[in-house]
Each structure stands twice: as C-alpha cells, then as structure tokens.
C-alpha cells in the first residue's frame, strides 16, 4: 500500500483540508499519515472559530517518524498560515523526500483576485519557494498570478475570448522547472454557448489539456481540497493526470448536485461521502 504524508490543518467542522484528504486518499487505497499544521473547532469560513496553532509540534512528528523509520511514496501540502510552517516542511522534506517521492503542493493563498487574510508578502514568498520543489502544483487563477507575478485583472479581462486558456497556459508554463513537471490550474470560470463551466487546465511539458465541467451553482468550502486529494491518490495509483482530473470533476459535480437538493451552509462543504465508492481502485489495479 502506498503511503502519503498529508500536511494540512484539521477542522472539526467543514469538510476541508485533512477532513477531506483522509477519507478520499484512504478509499483510493492510500495509507494517510496526517501532520496537522493547526487544529480548529471548525474551518475559518464560519462566523467564528477556535484555532490551536500546531507549528511548535510539527517538528516532533518529523523526529518521531524518522526514529520509527517511516518512508513515504508521496507528500501533500495544503493550507499554511505562517512562514515557520513552510520552514518546518522544508525540514520534513530533507528527511523524507527521496529521488522518486511525489510531492503535491496546493499553494493556498487567495481567490477571486485577492489574497486571503494574513497572507503577506513574506508568507507568499515562502510558499513560492516551496512550490519550486513540487512535482505537481494545483493553483487557482489567483494563486497562479501570485506565484508568477502575472496581473490577475489583465489575465482574466478576456475570459470570454477563444485564446483565453492559451494565455493562462502560457503563464502556467512558467511554473515548470526541474522538479515541477505538472501544473493543474483549477476552477477557471468560462461561459461557452450560454452555459457556465469550470475548466481545469493541465500543463505538462509540451502538452496542454483541458477538463471542463458544468458549473453546478453555489460556492462551497473544500472543493479544492477534494480535487487535490484525488489527484494525489491518482498519482499513487499510476493514473494519467487527465484521468485523475476528470475523475475529480465528476466526483465533485455529483456531490454538489446532491448537496444542493437540501438546505445547506456552504461552510459545511459538500456531501461527498455517498460518492466515495467512485474512487475505489478498479479490481484490475490491485
């Protein structure tokens, strides 16, 4: 069984971060080793919350896991709230990352053209340094601009133009490096033939592909965490990246449609649990 260290926050309410990654990766046949960056009563989209910063304890996970001789096939990082957390991850990588260790970095920094509160220049710069070590990056459009220095307003001004995705791809290609061989720019909103869709743009060396899904309406917490987790699980199963993205889009779309059938609070995330069997490994893969 493949093993992944998932470095992210743990929220008691709100299906996001580790609460999304653990069930998704587990059902995809991956053993998950959670390393919390913070423990929250509920995710931060709710009107109020309690948070315990876990930064001082992260080093103890690294030390104990090293003493126990643990090895990981993959490492997956998500929400990071302090520069010191990025520094702890670099120490973790020095211990556990080998030549063939897969590293997915979800560079959570902002959305809709704005940084999230608390993401100052120093933290964004530290996350940018971390992304240079990744095998696969999963930024949204805002994070793509924060990573590359592209102007969000200028990039998205022509979102209805035929060459819009080509312009985004050209910017995303700037993230490819010695380590980073794959980028998925997520949740690109477009309108085609009067229908609103979300496109996920896949960039690999010399290759560009798009996986589009109908916009289901509403805005929900945790969908990005679900997508990144499925891509991480797919990588562990040897799936082609496009196939993983397509699976994630179908999974999330079905869960959103189910969620919208009943009254919901967007902060609770989407009711993805009934659809987890979609992610089970095919018997031929086992």
XYZ file of N, CA and C in Angstrom:
858
model
N 0.831 -1.195 0.000
C 0.000 0.000 0.000
C 0.868 1.248 0.000
N 0.539 2.193 -0.886
C 1.272 3.456 -0.932
C 0.996 4.279 0.324
N 1.982 5.090 0.701
C 1.868 5.901 1.913
C 2.116 7.372 1.584
N 1.248 8.227 2.123
C 1.359 9.660 1.883
C 1.338 10.405 3.210
N 2.252 11.348 3.373
C 2.211 12.290 4.486
C 1.405 13.501 4.033
N 0.297 13.770 4.724
C -0.590 14.886 4.362
C -0.428 15.996 5.392
N 0.150 17.106 4.970
C 0.473 18.216 5.868
C -0.546 19.326 5.624
N -1.461 19.498 6.572
C -2.578 20.409 6.367
C -3.229 20.663 7.725
N -4.222 21.558 7.756
C -4.914 21.804 9.019
C -6.050 20.808 9.204
N -6.496 20.661 10.444
C -7.576 19.743 10.796
C -8.713 20.560 11.409
N -9.848 20.585 10.724
C -11.011 21.332 11.193
C -12.103 20.361 11.621
N -12.619 20.553 12.834
C -13.642 19.669 13.342
C -14.948 19.750 12.578
N -15.258 20.903 11.997
C -16.462 21.073 11.186
C -16.088 21.774 9.895
N -16.728 21.356 8.798
C -16.383 21.887 7.485
C -15.519 20.878 6.766
N -16.068 20.296 5.724
C -15.367 19.202 5.037
C -14.232 19.756 4.180
N -13.116 20.030 4.784
C -11.985 20.601 4.051
C -10.685 20.073 4.643
N -9.584 20.444 3.999
C -8.243 20.128 4.493
C -8.125 18.629 4.810
N -7.642 18.286 5.997
C -7.431 16.874 6.317
C -8.744 16.092 6.391
N -9.837 16.758 6.738
C -11.130 16.078 6.807
C -11.622 15.679 5.418
N -11.083 16.286 4.385
C -11.366 15.851 3.013
C -10.297 14.879 2.533
N -9.046 15.168 2.841
C -7.945 14.361 2.310
C -7.940 12.938 2.863
N -8.201 12.772 4.157
C -8.083 11.446 4.775
C -9.070 10.455 4.172
N -10.375 10.768 4.102
C -11.290 9.767 3.519
C -11.044 9.526 2.038
N -10.738 10.584 1.286
C -10.522 10.424 -0.155
C -9.311 9.551 -0.426
N -8.190 9.866 0.188
C -6.977 9.087 -0.055
C -7.114 7.664 0.465
N -7.795 7.512 1.585
C -7.958 6.178 2.153
C -8.762 5.282 1.228
N -9.873 5.793 0.703
C -10.705 4.961 -0.161
C -10.013 4.705 -1.500
N -9.061 5.555 -1.871
C -8.300 5.337 -3.096
C -7.150 4.357 -2.903
N -7.066 3.780 -1.700
C -6.077 2.739 -1.452
C -4.744 3.245 -0.951
N -4.751 4.447 -0.363
C -3.514 5.053 0.127
C -3.566 5.155 1.646
N -2.483 4.800 2.316
C -2.404 4.986 3.768
C -1.957 6.413 4.050
N -2.761 7.125 4.847
C -2.522 8.551 5.097
C -1.869 8.739 6.465
N -0.824 9.550 6.486
C -0.172 9.951 7.724
C -0.406 11.453 7.895
N -1.421 11.858 8.684
C -1.711 13.290 8.818
C -0.684 13.989 9.706
N -0.244 15.155 9.258
C 0.596 16.026 10.069
C -0.116 17.375 10.139
N -0.810 17.667 11.244
C -1.587 18.911 11.317
C -0.699 20.148 11.437
N -1.083 21.185 10.722
C -0.444 22.492 10.881
C -1.205 23.348 11.886
N -2.483 23.033 12.060
C -3.337 23.704 13.046
C -4.536 22.800 13.300
N -5.120 22.932 14.492
C -6.342 22.207 14.830
C -7.412 23.247 15.135
N -8.541 23.144 14.418
C -9.600 24.139 14.540
C -10.910 23.488 14.968
N -11.705 24.238 15.722
C -13.040 23.768 16.062
C -13.881 23.605 14.808
N -13.687 24.491 13.865
C -14.390 24.494 12.578
C -13.584 25.357 11.628
N -13.779 25.161 10.322
C -12.969 25.908 9.362
C -13.307 27.403 9.420
N -12.403 28.206 8.909
C -12.428 29.649 9.148
C -13.510 30.403 8.385
N -14.267 29.723 7.520
C -15.345 30.397 6.817
C -16.552 30.671 7.692
N -16.686 29.934 8.789
C -17.789 30.182 9.724
C -17.606 31.543 10.411
N -18.657 32.096 11.006
C -18.555 33.429 11.628
C -17.497 33.521 12.716
N -17.255 32.447 13.444
C -16.206 32.443 14.459
C -15.696 31.022 14.620
N -14.500 30.900 15.173
C -13.855 29.593 15.304
C -12.760 29.669 16.356
N -12.362 28.509 16.859
C -11.207 28.388 17.746
C -10.110 27.665 16.985
N -8.887 28.150 17.112
C -7.759 27.527 16.429
C -6.587 27.366 17.382
N -5.990 26.196 17.358
C -4.752 25.928 18.082
C -3.631 25.787 17.063
N -2.695 26.712 17.092
C -1.561 26.676 16.170
C -0.690 25.464 16.500
N -0.449 24.617 15.519
C 0.290 23.383 15.746
C 1.749 23.483 15.316
N 2.174 24.670 14.921
C 3.535 24.827 14.417
C 4.602 24.287 15.365
N 4.534 24.582 16.681
C 5.593 24.094 17.572
C 5.683 22.574 17.657
N 4.602 21.879 17.279
C 4.573 20.421 17.401
C 4.970 19.696 16.113
N 5.049 20.431 15.008
C 5.319 19.772 13.728
C 6.668 19.056 13.735
N 7.661 19.667 14.369
C 8.998 19.070 14.384
C 9.005 17.721 15.097
N 8.110 17.545 16.079
C 8.075 16.282 16.822
C 7.556 15.142 15.947
N 6.624 15.459 15.026
C 6.172 14.451 14.070
C 7.344 14.018 13.199
N 8.087 14.999 12.710
C 9.245 14.684 11.868
C 10.236 13.817 12.624
N 10.535 14.205 13.850
C 11.527 13.463 14.644
C 11.062 12.042 14.946
N 9.799 11.882 15.382
C 9.304 10.550 15.746
C 9.188 9.655 14.521
N 8.684 10.197 13.434
C 8.541 9.394 12.223
C 9.905 8.974 11.685
N 10.905 9.848 11.831
C 12.254 9.489 11.398
C 12.807 8.367 12.286
N 12.613 8.482 13.597
C 13.096 7.441 14.518
C 12.432 6.097 14.243
N 11.160 6.144 13.827
C 10.417 4.926 13.552
C 10.721 4.353 12.166
N 11.504 5.080 11.390
C 11.903 4.591 10.077
C 10.821 4.641 9.021
N 9.867 5.557 9.191
C 8.795 5.662 8.208
C 9.340 6.149 6.867
N 8.727 5.690 5.799
C 9.048 6.135 4.441
C 7.747 6.466 3.722
N 7.790 7.444 2.834
C 6.589 7.896 2.146
C 6.787 7.872 0.634
N 5.737 7.410 -0.050
C 5.730 7.453 -1.513
C 5.338 8.833 -2.014
N 4.602 9.559 -1.185
C 4.161 10.885 -1.574
C 4.009 11.796 -0.373
N 4.075 13.086 -0.632
C 3.878 14.124 0.376
C 2.932 15.152 -0.235
N 1.984 15.612 0.560
C 0.930 16.504 0.059
C 0.777 17.648 1.050
N 0.975 18.883 0.608
C 0.844 20.032 1.488
C -0.325 20.908 1.049
N -1.027 21.450 2.055
C -2.171 22.314 1.789
C -2.035 23.647 2.489
N -3.028 24.016 3.280
C -3.083 25.342 3.900
C -1.949 25.541 4.901
N -1.227 26.640 4.729
C -0.128 27.001 5.622
C -0.309 28.459 6.030
N -0.223 28.722 7.326
C -0.576 30.048 7.827
C 0.618 30.881 8.268
N 1.819 30.282 8.327
C 2.986 31.012 8.820
C 4.228 30.614 8.026
N 5.169 31.545 7.946
C 6.448 31.247 7.306
C 7.142 30.098 8.025
N 7.017 30.053 9.347
C 7.681 28.988 10.114
C 7.147 27.608 9.751
N 5.881 27.530 9.328
C 5.343 26.242 8.892
C 5.995 25.790 7.593
N 6.249 26.719 6.702
C 6.954 26.388 5.465
C 8.361 25.905 5.793
N 9.009 26.541 6.753
C 10.344 26.119 7.156
C 10.324 24.711 7.727
N 9.281 24.381 8.505
C 9.157 23.027 9.040
C 8.973 22.002 7.922
N 8.235 22.382 6.880
C 8.033 21.470 5.754
C 9.348 21.228 5.020
N 10.142 22.262 4.853
C 11.447 22.067 4.214
C 12.306 21.089 5.029
N 12.246 21.180 6.354
C 12.994 20.224 7.188
C 12.423 18.807 7.019
N 11.099 18.721 6.907
C 10.454 17.432 6.690
C 10.912 16.833 5.359
N 10.990 17.659 4.330
C 11.414 17.177 3.014
C 12.864 16.709 3.033
N 13.710 17.399 3.787
C 15.099 16.984 3.878
C 15.230 15.579 4.441
N 14.318 15.223 5.351
C 14.375 13.909 5.983
C 13.713 12.837 5.120
N 12.543 13.149 4.570
C 11.693 12.102 3.994
C 11.612 12.091 2.471
N 11.983 13.163 1.808
C 11.844 13.136 0.356
C 13.049 12.464 -0.289
N 12.746 11.428 -1.045
C 13.774 10.743 -1.817
C 13.641 11.153 -3.281
N 14.491 10.599 -4.123
C 14.518 10.986 -5.530
C 13.182 10.763 -6.214
N 12.482 9.673 -5.858
C 11.243 9.334 -6.551
C 9.993 9.654 -5.725
N 10.129 10.450 -4.661
C 8.973 10.808 -3.834
C 8.139 11.877 -4.531
N 6.867 11.582 -4.694
C 5.934 12.520 -5.322
C 5.566 13.615 -4.313
N 5.575 14.869 -4.754
C 5.207 15.990 -3.888
C 4.156 16.847 -4.575
N 2.959 16.872 -3.998
C 1.905 17.762 -4.470
C 1.818 18.945 -3.524
N 1.923 20.144 -4.081
C 1.761 21.370 -3.305
C 0.517 22.088 -3.808
N -0.460 22.224 -2.927
C -1.632 23.041 -3.211
C -1.342 24.412 -2.611
N -0.956 25.398 -3.437
C -0.447 26.676 -2.915
C -1.583 27.618 -2.508
N -2.239 27.306 -1.415
C -3.419 28.052 -0.977
C -3.001 29.436 -0.492
N -3.394 30.467 -1.252
C -3.018 31.838 -0.898
C -4.148 32.839 -1.108
N -5.090 32.537 -2.010
C -6.137 33.514 -2.275
C -7.114 33.026 -3.320
N -8.081 33.884 -3.655
C -9.089 33.549 -4.650
C -9.752 34.830 -5.129
N -10.379 34.766 -6.280
C -11.104 35.915 -6.850
C -10.242 37.174 -6.916
N -8.956 36.977 -7.207
C -8.061 38.114 -7.376
C -7.523 38.720 -6.098
N -7.844 38.148 -4.945
C -7.421 38.695 -3.657
C -6.699 37.643 -2.828
N -5.727 38.096 -2.055
C -5.083 37.206 -1.096
C -6.036 36.943 0.067
N -5.885 35.772 0.671
C -6.612 35.510 1.897
C -6.027 36.358 3.028
N -6.829 36.702 4.050
C -6.300 37.479 5.182
C -5.093 36.803 5.810
N -4.083 37.595 6.117
C -2.890 37.080 6.772
C -1.794 36.624 5.825
N -2.092 36.592 4.518
C -1.083 36.147 3.555
C -0.299 37.351 3.049
N 0.719 37.726 3.835
C 1.538 38.873 3.480
C 2.624 38.457 2.488
N 3.463 39.423 2.114
C 4.500 39.150 1.112
C 5.457 38.055 1.571
N 5.802 38.057 2.857
C 6.767 37.071 3.364
C 6.207 35.657 3.254
N 4.940 35.467 3.618
C 4.344 34.132 3.559
C 4.171 33.679 2.114
N 3.708 34.579 1.255
C 3.554 34.215 -0.158
C 4.897 33.859 -0.780
N 5.938 34.575 -0.399
C 7.275 34.285 -0.919
C 7.753 32.911 -0.446
N 7.478 32.581 0.822
C 7.883 31.281 1.351
C 7.143 30.149 0.639
N 5.847 30.335 0.397
C 5.074 29.316 -0.320
C 5.584 29.193 -1.754
N 5.957 30.314 -2.357
C 6.512 30.284 -3.712
C 7.790 29.454 -3.737
N 8.612 29.581 -2.710
C 9.832 28.768 -2.626
C 9.488 27.281 -2.523
N 8.447 26.965 -1.761
C 8.041 25.573 -1.605
C 7.541 24.989 -2.927
N 6.815 25.780 -3.688
C 6.261 25.263 -4.950
C 7.351 24.840 -5.920
N 8.523 25.413 -5.803
C 9.613 25.063 -6.714
C 10.130 23.642 -6.468
N 9.733 23.060 -5.343
C 10.138 21.687 -5.029
C 9.097 20.663 -5.455
N 7.917 21.125 -5.884
C 6.785 20.229 -6.107
C 6.909 19.452 -7.408
N 6.326 18.260 -7.406
C 6.127 17.505 -8.636
C 4.898 18.033 -9.367
N 3.825 18.258 -8.607
C 2.550 18.731 -9.154
C 2.068 19.918 -8.340
N 1.649 20.974 -9.031
C 1.066 22.160 -8.408
C -0.394 22.275 -8.807
N -1.239 22.761 -7.871
C -2.667 22.899 -8.167
C -3.176 24.293 -7.785
N -2.667 25.350 -8.418
C -3.145 26.697 -8.082
C -4.462 27.022 -8.774
N -5.257 27.903 -8.155
C -6.341 28.531 -8.902
C -5.758 29.742 -9.642
N -6.604 30.495 -10.330
C -6.089 31.612 -11.138
C -5.399 32.671 -10.287
N -5.981 32.975 -9.126
C -5.374 33.974 -8.248
C -3.995 33.517 -7.796
N -3.907 32.268 -7.388
C -2.627 31.735 -6.914
C -1.610 31.613 -8.035
N -2.085 31.330 -9.241
C -1.187 31.321 -10.395
C -0.536 32.692 -10.564
N -1.337 33.724 -10.413
C -0.793 35.081 -10.552
C 0.152 35.431 -9.408
N -0.177 35.012 -8.201
C 0.703 35.279 -7.064
C 2.038 34.550 -7.199
N 2.007 33.385 -7.821
C 3.237 32.610 -7.994
C 4.109 33.143 -9.122
N 3.489 33.699 -10.141
C 4.237 34.088 -11.339
C 4.430 35.598 -11.484
N 3.682 36.393 -10.710
C 3.743 37.839 -10.864
C 2.844 38.371 -11.960
N 2.043 37.502 -12.581
C 1.114 37.949 -13.619
C 0.021 38.823 -13.003
N -0.514 39.728 -13.788
C -1.575 40.622 -13.334
C -2.928 39.922 -13.484
N -3.620 39.732 -12.370
C -4.879 38.985 -12.386
C -5.920 39.680 -13.251
N -6.039 40.981 -13.100
C -7.035 41.718 -13.866
C -6.794 41.623 -15.358
N -5.533 41.763 -15.759
C -5.208 41.704 -17.179
C -5.399 40.294 -17.726
N -5.039 39.293 -16.919
C -5.139 37.909 -17.383
C -6.587 37.482 -17.587
N -7.459 37.917 -16.686
C -8.851 37.464 -16.732
C -9.774 38.414 -17.492
N -9.256 39.536 -17.964
C -10.110 40.522 -18.634
C -10.784 39.942 -19.867
N -10.089 39.072 -20.575
C -10.654 38.496 -21.792
C -11.095 37.072 -21.613
N -11.792 36.790 -20.491
C -12.130 35.403 -20.182
C -13.121 34.794 -21.169
N -13.744 35.632 -21.993
C -14.662 35.092 -22.991
C -14.018 34.861 -24.341
N -12.749 35.223 -24.476
C -12.065 35.101 -25.757
C -11.624 33.652 -26.004
N -11.509 33.310 -27.281
C -11.146 31.942 -27.651
C -9.747 31.558 -27.160
N -8.853 32.538 -27.120
C -7.471 32.231 -26.736
C -7.218 32.415 -25.244
N -8.289 32.543 -24.451
C -8.150 32.803 -23.022
C -7.327 31.708 -22.333
N -7.703 30.455 -22.557
C -6.981 29.362 -21.896
C -5.542 29.260 -22.382
N -5.292 29.640 -23.626
C -3.915 29.638 -24.128
C -3.073 30.671 -23.385
N -3.680 31.813 -23.065
C -2.956 32.831 -22.309
C -2.652 32.331 -20.896
N -3.633 31.682 -20.284
C -3.418 31.131 -18.953
C -2.325 30.052 -18.996
N -2.370 29.223 -20.026
C -1.379 28.160 -20.159
C 0.033 28.729 -20.292
N 0.166 29.800 -21.035
C 1.485 30.400 -21.219
C 2.050 30.879 -19.887
N 1.180 31.443 -19.044
C 1.627 31.868 -17.713
C 1.990 30.654 -16.871
N 1.143 29.617 -16.918
C 1.367 28.424 -16.096
C 2.647 27.693 -16.484
N 3.021 27.750 -17.750
C 4.246 27.087 -18.193
C 5.466 27.638 -17.479
N 5.363 28.866 -16.975
C 6.470 29.454 -16.232
C 6.734 28.777 -14.904
N 5.798 27.940 -14.449
C 5.982 27.225 -13.189
C 6.716 25.898 -13.370
N 6.815 25.427 -14.613
C 7.521 24.175 -14.860
C 9.019 24.370 -14.613
N 9.604 23.423 -13.912
C 11.022 23.534 -13.573
C 11.607 22.132 -13.521
N 12.791 22.016 -12.926
C 13.407 20.704 -12.815
C 12.558 19.718 -12.044
N 11.961 20.176 -10.931
C 11.101 19.295 -10.118
C 9.672 19.305 -10.620
N 9.162 20.480 -10.903
C 7.752 20.621 -11.242
C 7.529 20.258 -12.700
N 6.901 19.121 -12.914
C 6.639 18.646 -14.272
C 5.161 18.721 -14.634
N 4.304 19.030 -13.642
C 2.871 19.075 -13.887
C 2.240 20.239 -13.121
N 1.338 20.934 -13.787
C 0.561 22.012 -13.163
C -0.893 21.835 -13.581
N -1.801 21.948 -12.622
C -3.225 21.981 -12.933
C -3.783 23.289 -12.391
N -4.193 24.179 -13.293
C -4.824 25.440 -12.887
C -6.312 25.141 -12.742
N -6.826 25.301 -11.537
C -8.153 24.805 -11.213
C -9.221 25.901 -11.258
N -10.450 25.468 -11.513
C -11.624 26.328 -11.359
C -11.643 27.566 -12.222
N -11.253 27.441 -13.493
C -11.263 28.592 -14.405
C -12.687 28.768 -14.943
N -13.341 29.823 -14.535
C -14.739 30.049 -14.910
C -14.822 30.590 -16.337
N -15.683 29.959 -17.141
C -15.907 30.391 -18.516
C -17.391 30.284 -18.859
N -17.760 30.933 -19.938
C -19.116 30.819 -20.460
C -19.016 30.402 -21.916
N -19.532 29.213 -22.223
C -19.480 28.683 -23.579
C -20.888 28.362 -24.052
N -21.275 28.969 -25.178
C -22.600 28.737 -25.756
C -23.699 28.969 -24.722
N -23.506 30.002 -23.915
C -24.514 30.370 -22.937
C -24.518 29.532 -21.677
N -23.611 28.569 -21.576
C -23.540 27.713 -20.383
C -22.270 28.014 -19.606
N -22.418 28.176 -18.303
C -21.261 28.459 -17.460
C -20.560 27.154 -17.110
N -19.255 27.135 -17.288
C -18.472 25.939 -16.983
C -17.246 26.326 -16.166
N -16.681 25.322 -15.540
C -15.384 25.469 -14.885
C -14.396 24.575 -15.614
N -13.277 25.147 -16.010
C -12.238 24.389 -16.697
C -11.057 24.173 -15.757
N -10.479 22.990 -15.849
C -9.225 22.691 -15.169
C -8.173 22.494 -16.254
N -7.169 23.343 -16.241
C -6.161 23.376 -17.301
C -4.928 22.604 -16.861
N -4.603 21.552 -17.618
C -3.478 20.683 -17.296
C -2.287 21.074 -18.168
N -1.173 21.358 -17.507
C 0.049 21.731 -18.214
C 1.136 20.724 -17.862
N 1.630 20.041 -18.861
C 2.802 19.189 -18.720
C 3.775 19.591 -19.819
N 4.987 19.128 -19.737
C 5.989 19.542 -20.724
C 5.526 19.182 -22.134
N 5.345 20.238 -22.955
C 4.953 20.024 -24.334
C 3.521 19.589 -24.511
N 2.704 19.699 -23.479
C 1.338 19.205 -23.570
C 0.392 20.098 -22.782
N -0.779 20.338 -23.338
C -1.810 21.151 -22.695
C -3.163 20.492 -22.922
N -3.892 20.246 -21.856
C -5.202 19.623 -21.958
C -6.175 20.329 -21.029
N -7.452 20.229 -21.351
C -8.492 20.875 -20.559
C -9.544 19.839 -20.179
N -9.920 19.845 -18.915
C -11.054 19.051 -18.438
C -12.088 20.043 -17.928
N -13.235 20.107 -18.598
C -14.276 21.078 -18.250
C -15.460 20.376 -17.615
N -16.131 21.084 -16.734
C -17.330 20.559 -16.076
C -18.344 21.676 -15.958
N -19.608 21.320 -16.044
C -20.674 22.306 -15.906
C -20.656 22.907 -14.509
N -20.810 24.232 -14.434
C -20.917 24.884 -13.135
C -22.242 24.499 -12.500
N -22.178 23.973 -11.292
C -23.380 23.456 -10.639
C -24.084 24.491 -9.779
N -23.478 25.667 -9.659
C -24.091 26.718 -8.846
C -23.667 26.612 -7.395
N -23.632 27.765 -6.740
C -23.235 27.788 -5.344
C -21.730 27.791 -5.176
N -21.303 28.173 -3.990
C -19.886 28.192 -3.644
C -19.711 27.405 -2.358
N -18.787 26.456 -2.368
C -18.653 25.539 -1.244
C -17.209 25.462 -0.765
N -17.080 25.301 0.534
C -15.769 25.080 1.128
C -15.265 23.694 0.773
N -13.959 23.577 0.557
C -13.317 22.277 0.487
C -13.244 21.611 -0.868
N -13.834 22.208 -1.915
C -13.793 21.532 -3.217
C -12.363 21.448 -3.752
N -11.569 22.477 -3.514
C -10.175 22.426 -3.944
C -9.391 21.348 -3.222
N -9.694 21.143 -1.934
C -9.029 20.086 -1.172
C -9.400 18.712 -1.720
N -10.657 18.545 -2.091
C -11.090 17.275 -2.657
C -10.381 17.001 -3.977
N -10.308 18.023 -4.831
C -9.660 17.839 -6.127
C -8.185 17.476 -5.949
N -7.474 18.236 -5.115
C -6.052 17.967 -4.915
C -5.837 16.574 -4.321
N -6.723 16.159 -3.418
C -6.585 14.839 -2.806
C -6.779 13.732 -3.828
N -7.752 13.902 -4.727
C -7.978 12.894 -5.761
C -6.792 12.830 -6.719
N -6.221 13.971 -7.057
C -5.048 13.970 -7.933
C -3.868 13.280 -7.245
N -3.741 13.496 -5.952
C -2.662 12.844 -5.211
C -2.874 11.333 -5.185
N -4.107 10.914 -4.913
C -4.409 9.489 -4.921
C -4.225 8.873 -6.289
N -4.618 9.610 -7.330
C -4.431 9.119 -8.688
C -2.970 8.907 -9.030
N -2.122 9.832 -8.584
C -0.684 9.695 -8.825
C -0.141 8.439 -8.150
N -0.634 8.152 -6.961
C -0.185 6.956 -6.248
C -0.636 5.680 -6.962
N -1.736 5.743 -7.703
C -2.238 4.585 -8.433
C -1.697 4.511 -9.851
N -0.876 5.486 -10.240
C -0.308 5.471 -11.582
C -1.275 5.926 -12.655
N -2.324 6.651 -12.277
C -3.282 7.147 -13.251
C -2.686 8.302 -14.048
N -3.101 8.439 -15.305
C -2.744 9.620 -16.085
C -3.380 10.836 -15.427
N -2.679 11.956 -15.467
C -3.161 13.152 -14.788
C -4.529 13.577 -15.318
N -4.723 13.511 -16.622
C -6.020 13.905 -17.178
C -7.129 13.024 -16.639
N -6.879 11.737 -16.486
C -7.891 10.829 -15.958
C -8.221 11.166 -14.500
N -7.204 11.533 -13.731
C -7.436 11.921 -12.340
C -8.263 13.192 -12.252
N -7.954 14.165 -13.108
C -8.708 15.419 -13.107
C -10.155 15.165 -13.510
N -10.355 14.322 -14.512
C -11.717 14.004 -14.955
C -12.495 13.299 -13.848
N -11.850 12.380 -13.134
C -12.499 11.696 -12.026
C -12.878 12.690 -10.931
N -11.971 13.602 -10.617
C -12.248 14.604 -9.590
C -13.415 15.503 -9.988
N -13.442 15.930 -11.244
C -14.518 16.796 -11.705
C -15.867 16.092 -11.625
N -15.915 14.827 -12.020
C -17.167 14.071 -11.952
C -17.598 13.861 -10.503
N -16.660 13.493 -9.656
C -16.937 13.253 -8.238
C -17.481 14.513 -7.563
N -16.798 15.637 -7.763
C -17.211 16.890 -7.122
C -18.549 17.367 -7.683
N -18.739 17.235 -8.994
C -20.005 17.648 -9.604
C -21.186 16.890 -9.030
N -21.062 15.575 -8.903
C -22.153 14.772 -8.350
C -22.422 15.146 -6.896
N -21.366 15.385 -6.135
C -21.543 15.737 -4.726
C -22.211 17.101 -4.570
N -21.864 18.051 -5.435
C -22.506 19.368 -5.370
C -23.991 19.255 -5.706
N -24.309 18.501 -6.735
C -25.723 18.340 -7.103
C -26.518 17.714 -5.964
N -25.927 16.738 -5.294
C -26.587 16.099 -4.153
C -26.755 17.109 -3.019
N -25.740 17.883 -2.744
C -25.775 18.843 -1.644
C -26.852 19.897 -1.866
N -27.006 20.354 -3.104
C -27.943 21.444 -3.397
C -29.399 20.986 -3.363
N -29.636 19.708 -3.244
C -31.010 19.214 -3.170
C -31.650 19.482 -1.810
N -30.822 19.791 -0.825
C -31.317 20.031 0.529
C -30.749 21.358 1.036
N -31.381 21.948 2.071
C -30.807 23.176 2.653
C -29.371 22.936 3.106
N -28.498 23.895 2.860
C -27.094 23.702 3.205
C -26.459 25.012 3.619
N -25.394 24.912 4.356
C -24.498 26.019 4.677
C -23.218 25.761 3.896
N -22.828 26.688 3.027
C -21.653 26.471 2.181
C -20.410 26.147 3.005
N -20.367 26.639 4.256
C -19.206 26.387 5.098
C -19.085 24.931 5.514
N -20.202 24.174 5.439
C -20.147 22.753 5.776
C -19.442 21.930 4.706
N -19.202 22.539 3.529
C -18.631 21.778 2.434
C -19.697 20.969 1.730
N -19.283 20.113 0.812
C -20.248 19.333 0.033
C -20.370 17.914 0.594
N -21.540 17.345 0.401
C -21.822 15.999 0.920
C -21.213 14.962 -0.019
N -19.910 14.776 0.102
C -19.197 13.889 -0.829
C -19.199 12.434 -0.395
N -19.525 12.176 0.873
C -19.369 10.823 1.410
C -20.115 9.745 0.615
N -21.374 9.984 0.162
C -22.065 8.922 -0.582
C -21.378 8.532 -1.890
N -20.472 9.383 -2.381
C -19.855 9.138 -3.684
C -18.438 8.578 -3.568
N -17.967 8.327 -2.360
C -16.623 7.782 -2.187
C -16.402 6.470 -2.936
N -17.429 5.595 -3.090
C -17.195 4.366 -3.864
C -16.718 4.620 -5.294
N -16.998 5.811 -5.846
C -16.496 6.150 -7.178
C -14.974 6.098 -7.233
N -14.333 6.296 -6.088
C -12.879 6.432 -6.041
C -12.166 5.117 -5.731
N -12.932 4.074 -5.465
C -12.308 2.794 -5.153
C -11.449 2.314 -6.325
N -10.309 1.718 -6.039
C -9.470 1.188 -7.115
C -10.208 0.105 -7.904
N -10.009 0.115 -9.190
C -10.521 -0.975 -10.024
C -9.831 -2.274 -9.609
N -10.567 -3.356 -9.641
C -10.004 -4.631 -9.222
C -8.751 -5.007 -10.022
N -8.676 -4.509 -11.239
C -7.512 -4.827 -12.082
C -6.255 -4.089 -11.609
N -6.471 -3.016 -10.800
C -5.323 -2.253 -10.330
C -4.705 -2.882 -9.092
N -5.450 -3.756 -8.426
C -4.988 -4.280 -7.154
C -4.057 -5.481 -7.347
